[in-house]
């Protein structure tokens, strides 16, 4: 390739787009040294061309017409940082149709339409990279695709949503309620005015769909990820968990046992000895267990202008290197394993359970009988007086049990006369050797 310059069409000049411009401008010399090419932003797409921007760009580059960017024959690479799903899908498919390579930070799009987009890129011999879509500045997708390519990953557990980790960390450290901390997070800009996608786990589920597709080589749909958010987590759950040695985290869990797969997002009691228990605030972390390598963990900022833009521009560097070598589109590895999802009787986990009982003789015998009938044994038991003292609160941590058996336990507990209220039940991770 004799050309000395690569032209980029930047779609979006918001938080991430601004960072992309800053990094391309600020690191130009390093980028030229690494790629042998100058990387130049030729056009920028925005919604409102009259909006005041945080950085100065040549107004002649800016447009609100997406096709001026996508169909510009001189543009080699599209960087998509506008967000959204359906319209953006059309833009990206059209850009690939035009033979342009694509870098995107869009997890919503890749979780929902990733297979279609990868197929189109492969057909057209184009690159498609989306490192920034999961865990912002942490190069976890590259680690899965390249770093672990010779290993067999059996577990991935991630704190992949900074908003919920901020809320749970604050609740744990300051004793404040979920509602109080959410309000504060919204005031600080850590949570959206409508926090549903974050607090109900949808954002994390999208990221876990992407991680498990790449880590397990199966075509994992969003519908395959079971999902529960943190809006029902109480201060009491968190403090009682702590008493027994656990930190509450919204955990994405992807696990493979004999090629049977489970992927979920749910509030989880993480044992304090597990490295994920110490991840505080808006930070992200992904724990990966490979059969050969053993335990690894990737930690860093999951969002923000420059961390996210670094991931985007690093993808861009890979595209440019591939252009020089003439190998674009050849690195795409489509999922090649058959997807086999576990049933509820194959999903094994330890559980934390908390309920209120009448404080009378024979109560524990009834409870342990139900547990024994479902093959559930106990690792920890805590009993303490509740309110007036006529009742007691019992907190159990079980050994590994199937989800199916635990569902039966909960159903039978709910029917038991001596149990007056089931307060909560959470999955438990950590505290054992893998
Ligand atoms: N922010 C983060 O830390 C972060 C981290 C990881 C991934 N991401 C992903 O990166 C993407 C961008 O996020 P962001 O935070 O940078 O968003 P943002 O600040 O809201 O910026 C979006 C940009 O896209 C433009 N835009 C939006 N819809 C458009 C449309 N239909 N046509 C033309 N232009 C349009 C907006 O134009 P105007 O400026 O004129 O409104 C704005 O410049 C999203 O997919 C997000 O999930 C973000």
Short mmCIF file of N, CA and C in Angstrom, two decimals, residues 262-410:
data_model
loop_
_atom_site.label_atom_id
_atom_site.label_comp_id
_atom_site.label_asym_id
_atom_site.label_seq_id
_atom_site.Cartn_x
_atom_site.Cartn_y
_atom_site.Cartn_z
N UNK A 262 -24.20 -21.31 30.72
CA UNK A 262 -25.19 -20.46 31.39
C UNK A 262 -24.63 -19.05 31.40
N UNK A 263 -25.49 -18.07 31.18
CA UNK A 263 -25.07 -16.68 31.28
C UNK A 263 -26.17 -15.91 32.01
N UNK A 264 -25.77 -15.16 33.03
CA UNK A 264 -26.77 -14.40 33.78
C UNK A 264 -26.17 -13.09 34.27
N UNK A 265 -27.08 -12.19 34.63
CA UNK A 265 -26.69 -10.97 35.34
C UNK A 265 -27.60 -10.90 36.55
N UNK A 266 -27.03 -10.81 37.75
CA UNK A 266 -27.87 -10.76 38.94
C UNK A 266 -27.09 -10.21 40.13
N UNK A 267 -27.78 -9.61 41.09
CA UNK A 267 -27.07 -9.19 42.31
C UNK A 267 -26.55 -10.44 42.99
N UNK A 268 -25.28 -10.40 43.35
CA UNK A 268 -24.61 -11.62 43.82
C UNK A 268 -23.78 -11.29 45.06
N UNK A 269 -23.79 -12.20 46.02
CA UNK A 269 -22.91 -12.06 47.18
C UNK A 269 -21.54 -12.61 46.79
N UNK A 270 -20.54 -11.74 46.74
CA UNK A 270 -19.20 -12.17 46.34
C UNK A 270 -18.32 -12.27 47.58
N UNK A 271 -17.73 -13.43 47.81
CA UNK A 271 -16.92 -13.63 49.02
C UNK A 271 -15.76 -12.64 49.03
N UNK A 272 -15.45 -12.11 50.23
CA UNK A 272 -14.45 -11.03 50.30
C UNK A 272 -13.07 -11.44 49.82
N UNK A 273 -12.80 -12.74 49.74
CA UNK A 273 -11.48 -13.19 49.26
C UNK A 273 -11.40 -13.20 47.73
N UNK A 274 -12.53 -13.05 47.05
CA UNK A 274 -12.52 -13.06 45.58
C UNK A 274 -12.08 -11.69 45.08
N UNK A 275 -11.22 -11.64 44.05
CA UNK A 275 -10.74 -10.32 43.59
C UNK A 275 -11.85 -9.37 43.16
N UNK A 276 -12.99 -9.88 42.73
CA UNK A 276 -14.08 -8.98 42.30
C UNK A 276 -14.72 -8.24 43.48
N UNK A 277 -14.56 -8.78 44.69
CA UNK A 277 -15.20 -8.15 45.86
C UNK A 277 -14.61 -6.77 46.14
N UNK A 278 -13.36 -6.55 45.71
CA UNK A 278 -12.71 -5.28 46.06
C UNK A 278 -12.89 -4.20 44.99
N UNK A 279 -13.67 -4.47 43.94
CA UNK A 279 -13.87 -3.46 42.89
C UNK A 279 -14.92 -2.45 43.37
N UNK A 280 -14.48 -1.21 43.55
CA UNK A 280 -15.38 -0.21 44.14
C UNK A 280 -15.72 0.90 43.15
N UNK A 281 -16.82 1.58 43.42
CA UNK A 281 -17.20 2.77 42.65
C UNK A 281 -17.54 2.45 41.20
N UNK A 282 -17.22 3.40 40.31
CA UNK A 282 -17.64 3.24 38.91
C UNK A 282 -16.71 2.32 38.11
N UNK A 283 -15.69 1.78 38.77
CA UNK A 283 -14.75 0.93 38.03
C UNK A 283 -15.39 -0.37 37.55
N UNK A 284 -14.81 -0.93 36.51
CA UNK A 284 -15.25 -2.22 35.95
C UNK A 284 -14.13 -3.24 36.16
N UNK A 285 -14.51 -4.51 36.13
CA UNK A 285 -13.50 -5.57 36.16
C UNK A 285 -14.10 -6.82 35.53
N UNK A 286 -13.26 -7.55 34.83
CA UNK A 286 -13.71 -8.83 34.26
C UNK A 286 -12.72 -9.90 34.69
N UNK A 287 -13.26 -10.90 35.36
CA UNK A 287 -12.46 -12.04 35.82
C UNK A 287 -12.64 -13.16 34.79
N UNK A 288 -11.53 -13.69 34.33
CA UNK A 288 -11.60 -14.75 33.30
C UNK A 288 -10.82 -15.95 33.82
N UNK A 289 -11.45 -17.11 33.77
CA UNK A 289 -10.76 -18.34 34.16
C UNK A 289 -10.58 -19.22 32.93
N UNK A 290 -9.33 -19.52 32.62
CA UNK A 290 -9.06 -20.42 31.49
C UNK A 290 -8.48 -21.72 32.03
N UNK A 291 -8.81 -22.82 31.37
CA UNK A 291 -8.34 -24.13 31.86
C UNK A 291 -6.82 -24.17 31.99
N UNK A 292 -6.13 -23.55 31.04
CA UNK A 292 -4.67 -23.59 31.07
C UNK A 292 -4.09 -22.47 31.94
N UNK A 293 -4.58 -21.26 31.74
CA UNK A 293 -3.98 -20.11 32.43
C UNK A 293 -4.40 -20.01 33.89
N UNK A 294 -5.58 -20.50 34.23
CA UNK A 294 -6.10 -20.32 35.59
C UNK A 294 -6.80 -18.97 35.72
N UNK A 295 -6.61 -18.33 36.87
CA UNK A 295 -7.34 -17.09 37.13
C UNK A 295 -6.63 -15.86 36.56
N UNK A 296 -7.41 -14.98 35.90
CA UNK A 296 -6.87 -13.68 35.47
C UNK A 296 -7.94 -12.64 35.77
N UNK A 297 -7.51 -11.38 35.89
CA UNK A 297 -8.53 -10.34 36.05
C UNK A 297 -8.09 -9.05 35.36
N UNK A 298 -9.05 -8.41 34.72
CA UNK A 298 -8.81 -7.17 33.99
C UNK A 298 -9.61 -6.07 34.69
N UNK A 299 -8.94 -4.96 34.98
CA UNK A 299 -9.57 -3.93 35.82
C UNK A 299 -9.34 -2.55 35.23
N UNK A 300 -10.29 -1.67 35.31
CA UNK A 300 -10.06 -0.31 34.82
C UNK A 300 -11.34 0.48 34.67
N UNK A 301 -11.22 1.66 34.04
CA UNK A 301 -12.41 2.50 33.86
C UNK A 301 -13.34 1.94 32.79
N UNK A 302 -14.61 1.82 33.13
CA UNK A 302 -15.58 1.23 32.21
C UNK A 302 -16.23 2.24 31.32
N UNK A 303 -15.94 3.52 31.52
CA UNK A 303 -16.58 4.57 30.71
C UNK A 303 -15.75 5.84 30.83
N UNK A 304 -16.28 6.91 30.21
CA UNK A 304 -15.59 8.20 30.27
C UNK A 304 -14.99 8.53 28.92
N UNK A 305 -14.82 9.84 28.70
CA UNK A 305 -14.40 10.32 27.38
C UNK A 305 -13.09 9.68 26.90
N UNK A 306 -12.02 9.88 27.63
CA UNK A 306 -10.71 9.41 27.13
C UNK A 306 -10.51 7.89 27.26
N UNK A 307 -10.92 7.27 28.39
CA UNK A 307 -10.75 5.81 28.44
C UNK A 307 -11.48 5.11 27.28
N UNK A 308 -12.71 5.53 27.02
CA UNK A 308 -13.47 4.88 25.95
C UNK A 308 -12.86 5.18 24.60
N UNK A 309 -12.46 6.45 24.41
CA UNK A 309 -11.88 6.84 23.12
C UNK A 309 -10.56 6.10 22.87
N UNK A 310 -9.81 5.80 23.91
CA UNK A 310 -8.56 5.04 23.73
C UNK A 310 -8.86 3.69 23.10
N UNK A 311 -9.90 3.03 23.60
CA UNK A 311 -10.26 1.72 23.04
C UNK A 311 -10.68 1.88 21.57
N UNK A 312 -11.42 2.94 21.28
CA UNK A 312 -11.89 3.17 19.90
C UNK A 312 -10.68 3.41 18.99
N UNK A 313 -9.77 4.28 19.41
CA UNK A 313 -8.64 4.61 18.53
C UNK A 313 -7.68 3.42 18.41
N UNK A 314 -7.56 2.61 19.46
CA UNK A 314 -6.73 1.40 19.34
C UNK A 314 -7.31 0.46 18.28
N UNK A 315 -8.63 0.34 18.24
CA UNK A 315 -9.27 -0.45 17.17
C UNK A 315 -8.94 0.14 15.80
N UNK A 316 -8.97 1.46 15.75
CA UNK A 316 -8.67 2.15 14.49
C UNK A 316 -7.23 1.83 14.04
N UNK A 317 -6.32 1.82 15.00
CA UNK A 317 -4.92 1.49 14.69
C UNK A 317 -4.84 0.07 14.09
N UNK A 318 -5.60 -0.86 14.68
CA UNK A 318 -5.59 -2.23 14.14
C UNK A 318 -6.11 -2.26 12.70
N UNK A 319 -7.17 -1.49 12.44
CA UNK A 319 -7.71 -1.42 11.07
C UNK A 319 -6.62 -0.93 10.12
N UNK A 320 -5.93 0.13 10.53
CA UNK A 320 -4.91 0.74 9.66
C UNK A 320 -3.76 -0.24 9.42
N UNK A 321 -3.34 -0.94 10.47
CA UNK A 321 -2.28 -1.94 10.30
C UNK A 321 -2.73 -3.02 9.33
N UNK A 322 -3.99 -3.45 9.48
CA UNK A 322 -4.52 -4.47 8.56
C UNK A 322 -4.58 -3.96 7.12
N UNK A 323 -4.90 -2.66 6.98
CA UNK A 323 -4.94 -2.08 5.63
C UNK A 323 -3.56 -2.17 4.99
N UNK A 324 -2.55 -1.85 5.79
CA UNK A 324 -1.18 -1.90 5.26
C UNK A 324 -0.81 -3.31 4.82
N UNK A 325 -1.27 -4.28 5.61
CA UNK A 325 -0.94 -5.67 5.30
C UNK A 325 -1.89 -6.28 4.28
N UNK A 326 -2.99 -5.56 4.01
CA UNK A 326 -4.00 -6.08 3.06
C UNK A 326 -4.75 -7.29 3.61
N UNK A 327 -4.99 -7.29 4.94
CA UNK A 327 -5.66 -8.46 5.53
C UNK A 327 -6.98 -8.10 6.22
N UNK A 328 -7.57 -6.97 5.84
CA UNK A 328 -8.81 -6.59 6.52
C UNK A 328 -9.89 -7.66 6.35
N UNK A 329 -10.66 -7.84 7.42
CA UNK A 329 -11.80 -8.76 7.36
C UNK A 329 -11.40 -10.21 7.54
N UNK A 330 -10.12 -10.50 7.56
CA UNK A 330 -9.72 -11.92 7.64
C UNK A 330 -9.65 -12.42 9.08
N UNK A 331 -9.65 -11.46 10.04
CA UNK A 331 -9.52 -11.88 11.44
C UNK A 331 -10.86 -12.24 12.07
N UNK A 332 -11.95 -12.09 11.33
CA UNK A 332 -13.26 -12.33 11.95
C UNK A 332 -13.46 -13.84 12.13
N UNK A 333 -13.65 -14.23 13.40
CA UNK A 333 -13.91 -15.65 13.66
C UNK A 333 -15.38 -15.76 14.07
N UNK A 334 -16.20 -16.29 13.18
CA UNK A 334 -17.62 -16.44 13.51
C UNK A 334 -17.75 -17.51 14.58
N UNK A 335 -18.81 -17.44 15.43
CA UNK A 335 -19.00 -18.49 16.43
C UNK A 335 -19.02 -19.86 15.75
N UNK A 336 -18.23 -20.81 16.25
CA UNK A 336 -18.12 -22.10 15.57
C UNK A 336 -18.56 -23.27 16.44
N UNK A 337 -19.01 -22.96 17.66
CA UNK A 337 -19.47 -24.05 18.52
C UNK A 337 -21.00 -24.03 18.62
N UNK A 338 -21.55 -25.23 18.75
CA UNK A 338 -23.00 -25.31 18.91
C UNK A 338 -23.38 -24.76 20.29
N UNK A 339 -24.44 -23.96 20.32
CA UNK A 339 -24.85 -23.38 21.60
C UNK A 339 -25.72 -24.38 22.36
N UNK A 340 -25.25 -24.78 23.53
CA UNK A 340 -26.06 -25.69 24.36
C UNK A 340 -26.25 -25.02 25.71
N UNK A 341 -27.48 -24.61 25.99
CA UNK A 341 -27.73 -23.88 27.24
C UNK A 341 -28.14 -24.85 28.35
N UNK A 342 -27.66 -24.56 29.56
CA UNK A 342 -28.00 -25.43 30.69
C UNK A 342 -29.47 -25.31 31.05
N UNK A 343 -30.04 -26.39 31.58
CA UNK A 343 -31.37 -26.33 32.20
C UNK A 343 -31.19 -25.88 33.65
N UNK A 344 -32.32 -25.58 34.29
CA UNK A 344 -32.24 -25.13 35.68
C UNK A 344 -31.65 -26.18 36.61
N UNK A 345 -31.76 -27.46 36.23
CA UNK A 345 -31.16 -28.46 37.14
C UNK A 345 -29.66 -28.64 36.88
N UNK A 346 -29.13 -27.92 35.88
CA UNK A 346 -27.68 -28.00 35.63
C UNK A 346 -26.96 -26.73 36.09
N UNK A 347 -27.75 -25.70 36.44
CA UNK A 347 -27.12 -24.44 36.89
C UNK A 347 -26.87 -24.55 38.38
N UNK A 348 -25.61 -24.70 38.74
CA UNK A 348 -25.24 -24.94 40.12
C UNK A 348 -24.63 -23.69 40.74
N UNK A 349 -25.03 -23.41 41.97
CA UNK A 349 -24.48 -22.25 42.65
C UNK A 349 -24.71 -22.38 44.14
N UNK A 350 -23.93 -21.60 44.90
CA UNK A 350 -24.25 -21.46 46.31
C UNK A 350 -25.29 -20.33 46.42
N UNK A 351 -26.09 -20.34 47.47
CA UNK A 351 -27.11 -19.30 47.65
C UNK A 351 -27.08 -18.72 49.05
N UNK A 352 -27.42 -17.45 49.11
CA UNK A 352 -27.61 -16.72 50.37
C UNK A 352 -29.12 -16.51 50.48
N UNK A 353 -29.69 -16.87 51.62
CA UNK A 353 -31.14 -16.74 51.77
C UNK A 353 -31.47 -16.16 53.13
N UNK A 354 -32.46 -15.32 53.15
CA UNK A 354 -32.78 -14.60 54.39
C UNK A 354 -34.29 -14.62 54.58
N UNK A 355 -34.75 -15.08 55.77
CA UNK A 355 -36.20 -15.14 55.99
C UNK A 355 -36.54 -15.00 57.47
N UNK A 356 -37.81 -14.71 57.72
CA UNK A 356 -38.28 -14.47 59.09
C UNK A 356 -39.14 -15.66 59.53
N UNK A 357 -38.89 -16.14 60.76
CA UNK A 357 -39.67 -17.29 61.26
C UNK A 357 -40.30 -16.95 62.61
N UNK A 358 -41.33 -17.72 62.95
CA UNK A 358 -41.86 -17.61 64.33
C UNK A 358 -40.84 -18.27 65.24
N UNK A 359 -40.54 -17.61 66.35
CA UNK A 359 -39.48 -18.12 67.22
C UNK A 359 -40.07 -19.18 68.16
N UNK A 360 -40.21 -20.39 67.65
CA UNK A 360 -40.79 -21.46 68.47
C UNK A 360 -40.06 -22.78 68.21
N UNK A 361 -40.34 -23.74 69.07
CA UNK A 361 -39.63 -25.01 68.95
C UNK A 361 -39.99 -25.76 67.66
N UNK A 362 -39.03 -26.44 67.08
CA UNK A 362 -39.32 -27.29 65.91
C UNK A 362 -39.19 -26.58 64.57
N UNK A 363 -38.98 -25.25 64.61
CA UNK A 363 -38.91 -24.49 63.35
C UNK A 363 -37.74 -24.96 62.49
N UNK A 364 -36.57 -25.04 63.14
CA UNK A 364 -35.37 -25.40 62.36
C UNK A 364 -35.50 -26.79 61.75
N UNK A 365 -36.15 -27.70 62.49
CA UNK A 365 -36.30 -29.07 61.98
C UNK A 365 -37.10 -29.06 60.68
N UNK A 366 -38.19 -28.25 60.65
CA UNK A 366 -39.03 -28.18 59.44
C UNK A 366 -38.23 -27.62 58.26
N UNK A 367 -37.44 -26.59 58.57
CA UNK A 367 -36.65 -25.94 57.51
C UNK A 367 -35.59 -26.90 56.97
N UNK A 368 -34.88 -27.54 57.87
CA UNK A 368 -33.79 -28.42 57.39
C UNK A 368 -34.35 -29.64 56.66
N UNK A 369 -35.57 -30.06 57.00
CA UNK A 369 -36.17 -31.19 56.28
C UNK A 369 -36.40 -30.83 54.80
N UNK A 370 -36.95 -29.60 54.59
CA UNK A 370 -37.19 -29.16 53.21
C UNK A 370 -35.88 -29.08 52.44
N UNK A 371 -34.87 -28.53 53.09
CA UNK A 371 -33.56 -28.40 52.43
C UNK A 371 -32.99 -29.79 52.09
N UNK A 372 -33.08 -30.71 53.05
CA UNK A 372 -32.53 -32.05 52.84
C UNK A 372 -33.26 -32.76 51.70
N UNK A 373 -34.59 -32.59 51.65
CA UNK A 373 -35.38 -33.23 50.58
C UNK A 373 -34.94 -32.76 49.21
N UNK A 374 -34.44 -31.53 49.12
CA UNK A 374 -34.00 -30.98 47.83
C UNK A 374 -32.49 -31.08 47.67
N UNK A 375 -31.86 -31.85 48.54
CA UNK A 375 -30.42 -32.08 48.41
C UNK A 375 -29.60 -30.80 48.60
N UNK A 376 -30.12 -29.91 49.45
CA UNK A 376 -29.41 -28.64 49.69
C UNK A 376 -28.77 -28.71 51.07
N UNK A 377 -27.45 -28.58 51.14
CA UNK A 377 -26.78 -28.58 52.44
C UNK A 377 -26.26 -27.19 52.76
N UNK A 378 -25.96 -26.97 54.03
CA UNK A 378 -25.66 -25.61 54.49
C UNK A 378 -24.18 -25.40 54.79
N UNK A 379 -23.71 -24.22 54.40
CA UNK A 379 -22.32 -23.85 54.70
C UNK A 379 -22.27 -22.92 55.91
N UNK A 380 -23.23 -22.00 56.00
CA UNK A 380 -23.28 -21.06 57.12
C UNK A 380 -24.73 -20.83 57.54
N UNK A 381 -24.95 -20.66 58.85
CA UNK A 381 -26.29 -20.32 59.35
C UNK A 381 -26.14 -19.25 60.42
N UNK A 382 -26.98 -18.22 60.31
CA UNK A 382 -26.97 -17.16 61.31
C UNK A 382 -28.41 -16.94 61.76
N UNK A 383 -28.62 -16.94 63.07
CA UNK A 383 -29.98 -16.65 63.56
C UNK A 383 -29.90 -15.47 64.51
N UNK A 384 -30.83 -14.53 64.36
CA UNK A 384 -30.83 -13.38 65.27
C UNK A 384 -32.27 -12.94 65.55
N UNK A 385 -32.48 -12.29 66.72
CA UNK A 385 -33.84 -11.86 67.04
C UNK A 385 -34.36 -10.88 66.01
N UNK A 386 -35.66 -10.87 65.79
CA UNK A 386 -36.24 -9.97 64.79
C UNK A 386 -37.34 -9.14 65.44
N UNK A 387 -37.29 -7.86 65.28
CA UNK A 387 -38.27 -6.92 65.86
C UNK A 387 -38.55 -7.18 67.33
N UNK A 388 -39.76 -7.61 67.64
CA UNK A 388 -40.19 -7.75 69.03
C UNK A 388 -39.49 -8.88 69.78
N UNK A 389 -38.86 -9.77 69.03
CA UNK A 389 -38.26 -10.92 69.69
C UNK A 389 -39.14 -12.14 69.61
N UNK A 390 -40.41 -11.96 69.19
CA UNK A 390 -41.29 -13.14 69.04
C UNK A 390 -40.98 -13.86 67.73
N UNK A 391 -40.22 -13.17 66.92
CA UNK A 391 -39.81 -13.75 65.65
C UNK A 391 -38.29 -13.78 65.60
N UNK A 392 -37.78 -14.57 64.66
CA UNK A 392 -36.32 -14.61 64.48
C UNK A 392 -36.02 -14.50 62.99
N UNK A 393 -34.83 -13.97 62.73
CA UNK A 393 -34.39 -13.87 61.34
C UNK A 393 -33.33 -14.93 61.12
N UNK A 394 -33.49 -15.66 60.04
CA UNK A 394 -32.49 -16.70 59.74
C UNK A 394 -31.81 -16.37 58.42
N UNK A 395 -30.49 -16.45 58.43
CA UNK A 395 -29.72 -16.22 57.20
C UNK A 395 -28.93 -17.49 56.93
N UNK A 396 -29.12 -18.02 55.72
CA UNK A 396 -28.43 -19.25 55.34
C UNK A 396 -27.50 -19.00 54.18
N UNK A 397 -26.36 -19.67 54.17
CA UNK A 397 -25.58 -19.77 52.93
C UNK A 397 -25.46 -21.26 52.64
N UNK A 398 -25.90 -21.65 51.45
CA UNK A 398 -25.92 -23.07 51.12
C UNK A 398 -24.60 -23.48 50.47
N UNK A 399 -24.36 -24.78 50.41
CA UNK A 399 -23.35 -25.31 49.50
C UNK A 399 -23.96 -25.27 48.10
N UNK A 400 -23.21 -25.73 47.10
CA UNK A 400 -23.75 -25.68 45.73
C UNK A 400 -25.04 -26.48 45.62
N UNK A 401 -26.03 -25.86 45.00
CA UNK A 401 -27.31 -26.53 44.77
C UNK A 401 -27.79 -26.10 43.40
N UNK A 402 -28.70 -26.88 42.80
CA UNK A 402 -29.19 -26.50 41.48
C UNK A 402 -30.24 -25.40 41.63
N UNK A 403 -30.36 -24.60 40.56
CA UNK A 403 -31.37 -23.53 40.57
C UNK A 403 -32.77 -24.15 40.72
N UNK A 404 -32.96 -25.31 40.08
CA UNK A 404 -34.27 -25.97 40.14
C UNK A 404 -34.62 -26.34 41.58
N UNK A 405 -33.67 -26.96 42.28
CA UNK A 405 -33.94 -27.36 43.66
C UNK A 405 -34.15 -26.14 44.56
N UNK A 406 -33.39 -25.09 44.31
CA UNK A 406 -33.56 -23.88 45.14
C UNK A 406 -34.94 -23.25 44.88
N UNK A 407 -35.41 -23.28 43.64
CA UNK A 407 -36.76 -22.75 43.35
C UNK A 407 -37.80 -23.54 44.13
N UNK A 408 -37.61 -24.87 44.21
CA UNK A 408 -38.55 -25.70 44.97
C UNK A 408 -38.48 -25.35 46.46
N UNK A 409 -37.27 -25.15 46.96
CA UNK A 409 -37.11 -24.78 48.38
C UNK A 409 -37.88 -23.49 48.66
N UNK A 410 -37.70 -22.50 47.79
CA UNK A 410 -38.36 -21.20 48.01
C UNK A 410 -39.88 -21.38 48.00
#
